[in-house]
PDB file of C-alpha atoms and ligand atoms in Angstrom:
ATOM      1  CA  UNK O 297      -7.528 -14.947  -5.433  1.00  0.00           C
ATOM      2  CA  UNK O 298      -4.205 -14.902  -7.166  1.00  0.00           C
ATOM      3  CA  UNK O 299      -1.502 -14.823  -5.476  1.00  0.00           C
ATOM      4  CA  UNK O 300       2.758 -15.432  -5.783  1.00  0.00           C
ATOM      5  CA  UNK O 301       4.101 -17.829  -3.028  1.00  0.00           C
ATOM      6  CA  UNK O 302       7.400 -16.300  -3.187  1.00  0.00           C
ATOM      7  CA  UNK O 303       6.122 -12.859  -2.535  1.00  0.00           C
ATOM      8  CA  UNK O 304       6.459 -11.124   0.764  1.00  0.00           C
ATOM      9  CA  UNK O 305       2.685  -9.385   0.584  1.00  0.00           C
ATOM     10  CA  UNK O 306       1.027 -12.128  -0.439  1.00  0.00           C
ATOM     11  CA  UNK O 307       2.692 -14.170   2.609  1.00  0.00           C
ATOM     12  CA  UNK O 308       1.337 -10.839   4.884  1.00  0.00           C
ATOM     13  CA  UNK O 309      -2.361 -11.398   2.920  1.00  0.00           C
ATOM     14  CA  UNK O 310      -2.441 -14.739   3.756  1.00  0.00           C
ATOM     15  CA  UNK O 311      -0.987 -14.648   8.085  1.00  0.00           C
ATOM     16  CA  UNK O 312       2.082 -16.095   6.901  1.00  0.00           C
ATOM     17  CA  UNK O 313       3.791 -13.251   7.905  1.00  0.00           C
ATOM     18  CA  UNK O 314       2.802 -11.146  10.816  1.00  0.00           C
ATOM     19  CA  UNK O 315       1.723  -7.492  10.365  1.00  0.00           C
ATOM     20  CA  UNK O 316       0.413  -4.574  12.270  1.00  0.00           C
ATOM     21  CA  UNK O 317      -2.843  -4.517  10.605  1.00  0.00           C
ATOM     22  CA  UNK O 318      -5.278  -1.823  10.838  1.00  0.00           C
ATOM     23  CA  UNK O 319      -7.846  -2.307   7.555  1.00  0.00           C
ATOM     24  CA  UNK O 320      -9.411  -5.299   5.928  1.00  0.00           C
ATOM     25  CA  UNK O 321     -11.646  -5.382   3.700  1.00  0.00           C
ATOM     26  CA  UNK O 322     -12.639  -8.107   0.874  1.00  0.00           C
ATOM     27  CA  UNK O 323     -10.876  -6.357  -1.964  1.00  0.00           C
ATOM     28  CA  UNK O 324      -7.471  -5.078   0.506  1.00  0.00           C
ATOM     29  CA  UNK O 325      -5.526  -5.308   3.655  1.00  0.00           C
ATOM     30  CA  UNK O 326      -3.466  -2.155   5.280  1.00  0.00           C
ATOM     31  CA  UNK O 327      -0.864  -2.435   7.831  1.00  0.00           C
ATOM     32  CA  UNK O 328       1.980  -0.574   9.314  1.00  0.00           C
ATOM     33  CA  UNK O 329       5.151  -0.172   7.240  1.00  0.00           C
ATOM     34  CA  UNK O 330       8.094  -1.398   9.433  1.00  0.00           C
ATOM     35  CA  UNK O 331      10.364   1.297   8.384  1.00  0.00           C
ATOM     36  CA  UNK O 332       8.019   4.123   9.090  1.00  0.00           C
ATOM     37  CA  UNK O 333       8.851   7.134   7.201  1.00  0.00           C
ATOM     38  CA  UNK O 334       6.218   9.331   8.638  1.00  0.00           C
ATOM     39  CA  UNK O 335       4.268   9.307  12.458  1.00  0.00           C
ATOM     40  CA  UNK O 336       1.864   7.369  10.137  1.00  0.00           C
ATOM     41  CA  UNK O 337       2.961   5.011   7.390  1.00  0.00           C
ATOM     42  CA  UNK O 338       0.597   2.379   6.429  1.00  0.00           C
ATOM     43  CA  UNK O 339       0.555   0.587   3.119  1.00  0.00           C
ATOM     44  CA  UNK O 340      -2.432  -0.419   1.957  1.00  0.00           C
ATOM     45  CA  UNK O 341      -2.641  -3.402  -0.618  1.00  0.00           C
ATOM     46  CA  UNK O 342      -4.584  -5.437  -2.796  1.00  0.00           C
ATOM     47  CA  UNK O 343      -5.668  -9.019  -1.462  1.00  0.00           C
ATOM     48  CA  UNK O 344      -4.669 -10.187  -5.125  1.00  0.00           C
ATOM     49  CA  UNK O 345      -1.131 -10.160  -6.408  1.00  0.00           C
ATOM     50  CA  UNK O 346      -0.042  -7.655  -9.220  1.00  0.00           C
ATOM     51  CA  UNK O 347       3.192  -6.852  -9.596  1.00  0.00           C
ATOM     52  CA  UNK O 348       3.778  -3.325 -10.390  1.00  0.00           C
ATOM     53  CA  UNK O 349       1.362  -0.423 -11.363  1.00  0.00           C
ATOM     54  CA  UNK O 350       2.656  -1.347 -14.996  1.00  0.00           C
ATOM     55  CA  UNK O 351       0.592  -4.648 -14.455  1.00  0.00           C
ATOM     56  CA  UNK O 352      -2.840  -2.918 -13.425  1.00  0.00           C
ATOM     57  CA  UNK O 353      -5.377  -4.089 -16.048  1.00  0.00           C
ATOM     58  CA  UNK O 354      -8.622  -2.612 -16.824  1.00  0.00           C
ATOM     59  CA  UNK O 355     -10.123  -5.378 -15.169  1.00  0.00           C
ATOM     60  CA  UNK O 356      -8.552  -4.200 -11.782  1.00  0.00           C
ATOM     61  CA  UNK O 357     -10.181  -0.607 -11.979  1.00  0.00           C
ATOM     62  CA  UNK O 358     -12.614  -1.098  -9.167  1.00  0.00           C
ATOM     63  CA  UNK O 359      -9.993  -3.135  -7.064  1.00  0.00           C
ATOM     64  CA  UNK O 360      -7.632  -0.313  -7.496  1.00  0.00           C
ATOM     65  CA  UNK O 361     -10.143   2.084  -6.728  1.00  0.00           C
ATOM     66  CA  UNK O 362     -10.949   0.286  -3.253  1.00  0.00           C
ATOM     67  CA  UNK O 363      -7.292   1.109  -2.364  1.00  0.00           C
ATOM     68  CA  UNK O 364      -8.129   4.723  -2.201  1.00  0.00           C
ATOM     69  CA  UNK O 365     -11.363   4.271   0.115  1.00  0.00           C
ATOM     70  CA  UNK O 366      -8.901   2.242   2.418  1.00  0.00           C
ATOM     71  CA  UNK O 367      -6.849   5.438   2.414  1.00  0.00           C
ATOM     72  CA  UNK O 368      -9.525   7.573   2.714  1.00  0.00           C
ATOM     73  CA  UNK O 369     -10.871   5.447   5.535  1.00  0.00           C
ATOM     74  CA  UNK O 370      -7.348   5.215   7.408  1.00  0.00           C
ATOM     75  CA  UNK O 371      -6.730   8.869   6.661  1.00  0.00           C
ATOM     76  CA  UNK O 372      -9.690   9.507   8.959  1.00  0.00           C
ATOM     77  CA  UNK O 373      -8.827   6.944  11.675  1.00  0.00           C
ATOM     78  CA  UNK O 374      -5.670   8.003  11.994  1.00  0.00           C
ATOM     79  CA  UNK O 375      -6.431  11.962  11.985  1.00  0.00           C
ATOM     80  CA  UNK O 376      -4.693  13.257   9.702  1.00  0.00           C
ATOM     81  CA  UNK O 377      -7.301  13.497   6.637  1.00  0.00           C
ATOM     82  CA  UNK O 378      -7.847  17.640   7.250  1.00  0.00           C
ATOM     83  CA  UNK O 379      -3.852  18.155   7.811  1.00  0.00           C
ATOM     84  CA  UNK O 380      -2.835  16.446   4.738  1.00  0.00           C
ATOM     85  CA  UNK O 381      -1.662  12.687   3.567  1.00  0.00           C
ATOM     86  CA  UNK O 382      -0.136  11.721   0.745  1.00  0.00           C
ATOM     87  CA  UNK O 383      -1.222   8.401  -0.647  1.00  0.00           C
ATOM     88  CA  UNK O 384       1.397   7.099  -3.854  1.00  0.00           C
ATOM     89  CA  UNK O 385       2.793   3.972  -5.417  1.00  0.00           C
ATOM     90  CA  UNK O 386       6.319   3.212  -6.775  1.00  0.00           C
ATOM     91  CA  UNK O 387       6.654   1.668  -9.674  1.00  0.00           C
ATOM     92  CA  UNK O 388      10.021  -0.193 -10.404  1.00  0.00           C
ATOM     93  CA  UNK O 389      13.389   0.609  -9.789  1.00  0.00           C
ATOM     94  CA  UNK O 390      13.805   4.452 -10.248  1.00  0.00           C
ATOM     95  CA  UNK O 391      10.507   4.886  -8.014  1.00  0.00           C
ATOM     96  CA  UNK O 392      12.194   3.246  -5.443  1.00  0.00           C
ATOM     97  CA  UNK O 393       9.684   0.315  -5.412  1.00  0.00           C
ATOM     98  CA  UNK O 394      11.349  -2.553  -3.095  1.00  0.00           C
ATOM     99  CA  UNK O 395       8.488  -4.897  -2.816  1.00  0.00           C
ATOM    100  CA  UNK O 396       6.900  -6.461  -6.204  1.00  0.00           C
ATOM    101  CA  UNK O 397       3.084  -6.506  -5.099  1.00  0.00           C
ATOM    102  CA  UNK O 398       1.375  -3.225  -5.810  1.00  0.00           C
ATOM    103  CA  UNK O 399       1.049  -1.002  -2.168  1.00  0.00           C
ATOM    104  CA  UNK O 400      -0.339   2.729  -1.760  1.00  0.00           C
ATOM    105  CA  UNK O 401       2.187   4.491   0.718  1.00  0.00           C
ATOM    106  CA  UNK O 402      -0.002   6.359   2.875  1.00  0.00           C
ATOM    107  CA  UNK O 403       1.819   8.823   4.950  1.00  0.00           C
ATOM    108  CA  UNK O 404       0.986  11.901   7.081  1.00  0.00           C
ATOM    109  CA  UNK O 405       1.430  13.332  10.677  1.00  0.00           C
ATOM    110  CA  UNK O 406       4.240  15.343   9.599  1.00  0.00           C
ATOM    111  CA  UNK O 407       4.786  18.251   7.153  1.00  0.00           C
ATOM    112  CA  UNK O 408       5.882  16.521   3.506  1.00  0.00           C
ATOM    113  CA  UNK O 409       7.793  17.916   1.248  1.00  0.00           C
ATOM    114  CA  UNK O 410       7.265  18.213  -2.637  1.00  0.00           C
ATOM    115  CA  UNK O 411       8.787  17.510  -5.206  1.00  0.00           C
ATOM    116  CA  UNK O 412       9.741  13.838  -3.463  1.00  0.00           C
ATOM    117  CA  UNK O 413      13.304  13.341  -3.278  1.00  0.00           C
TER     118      UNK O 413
HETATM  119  P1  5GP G  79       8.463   0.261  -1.924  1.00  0.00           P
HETATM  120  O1  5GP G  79       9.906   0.663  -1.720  1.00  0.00           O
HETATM  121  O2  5GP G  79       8.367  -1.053  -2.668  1.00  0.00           O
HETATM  122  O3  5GP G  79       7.575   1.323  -2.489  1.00  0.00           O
HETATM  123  O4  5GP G  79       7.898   0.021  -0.454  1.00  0.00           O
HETATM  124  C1  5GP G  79       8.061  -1.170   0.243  1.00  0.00           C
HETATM  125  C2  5GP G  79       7.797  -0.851   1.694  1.00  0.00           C
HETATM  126  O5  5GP G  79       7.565  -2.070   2.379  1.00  0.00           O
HETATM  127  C3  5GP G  79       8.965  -0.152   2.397  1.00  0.00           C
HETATM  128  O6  5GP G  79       8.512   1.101   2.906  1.00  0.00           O
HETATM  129  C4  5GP G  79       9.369  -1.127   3.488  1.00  0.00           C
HETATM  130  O7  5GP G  79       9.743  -0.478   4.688  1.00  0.00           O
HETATM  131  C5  5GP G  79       8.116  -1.972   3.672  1.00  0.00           C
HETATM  132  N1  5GP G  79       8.361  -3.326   4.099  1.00  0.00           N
HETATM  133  C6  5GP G  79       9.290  -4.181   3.602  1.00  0.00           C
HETATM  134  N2  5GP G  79       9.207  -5.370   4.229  1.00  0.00           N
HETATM  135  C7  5GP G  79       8.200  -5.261   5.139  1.00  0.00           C
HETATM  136  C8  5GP G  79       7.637  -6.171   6.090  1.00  0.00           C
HETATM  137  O8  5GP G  79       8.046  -7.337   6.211  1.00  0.00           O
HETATM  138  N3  5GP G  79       6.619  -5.703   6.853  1.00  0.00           N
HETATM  139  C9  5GP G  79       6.142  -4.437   6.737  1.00  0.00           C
HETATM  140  N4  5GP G  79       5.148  -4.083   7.542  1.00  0.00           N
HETATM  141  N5  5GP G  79       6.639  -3.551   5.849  1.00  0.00           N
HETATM  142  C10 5GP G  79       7.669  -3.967   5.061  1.00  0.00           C
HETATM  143 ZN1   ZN G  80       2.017 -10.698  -3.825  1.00  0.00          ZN
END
């Protein structure tokens, strides 16, 4: 699986780095964010590194698409699939994106507002 020794996520993916992990699965791994912006706020991100969304090739489709069962899945566990959850990705510097390995924010347990500031 490709991945970018210099990048945080991929150290996470591989136990480099610990992580409060709550999904595996071949294709992705989900764990708590440690700035929680939300009662939950887990990013959920491909084992394999891509960058930024901009990087996504049509190749990745079904990897991508396994991102949102993990959210789907962890929306459930967590209880808050019938409230409401937002799942989105950043992409780049006016998004806000921090962290150079593509990650689905998925947040809920609170009332969100839209648009996102
Ligand atoms: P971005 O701003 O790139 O969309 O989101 C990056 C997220 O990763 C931020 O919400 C930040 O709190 C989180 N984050 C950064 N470093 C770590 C870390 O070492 N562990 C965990 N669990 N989350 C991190
Ligand atoms: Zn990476």
């Amino acid at each position: 699986m490709t991945s970018n020794s210099d990048c945080l996520f991929c150290k996470i993916v591989a136990g480099d780095i610990p992580a409060d992990v709550v999904y595996e699965s071949d294709t992705a791994v989900a764990f708590r964010d440690i700035n929680p912006q939300a009662p939950t706020h887990v990013l959920v991100i491909p084992r394999k590194h891509i960058a930024t969304l901009n990087d996504i090739e049509e190749s990745d489709e079904a990897l991508v698409g396994s991102l949102y069962s993990a959210a789907r899945e962890i929306a459930a566990a967590e209880g808050i699939a019938e409230a409401g959850y937002r799942a989105v990705m950043n992409c780049n510097a006016a998004a806000g994106q921090t962290v150079f390995h593509i990650h689905l924010h998925v947040l809920g347990g609170r009332s969100l507002k839209w648009p996102p500031g």
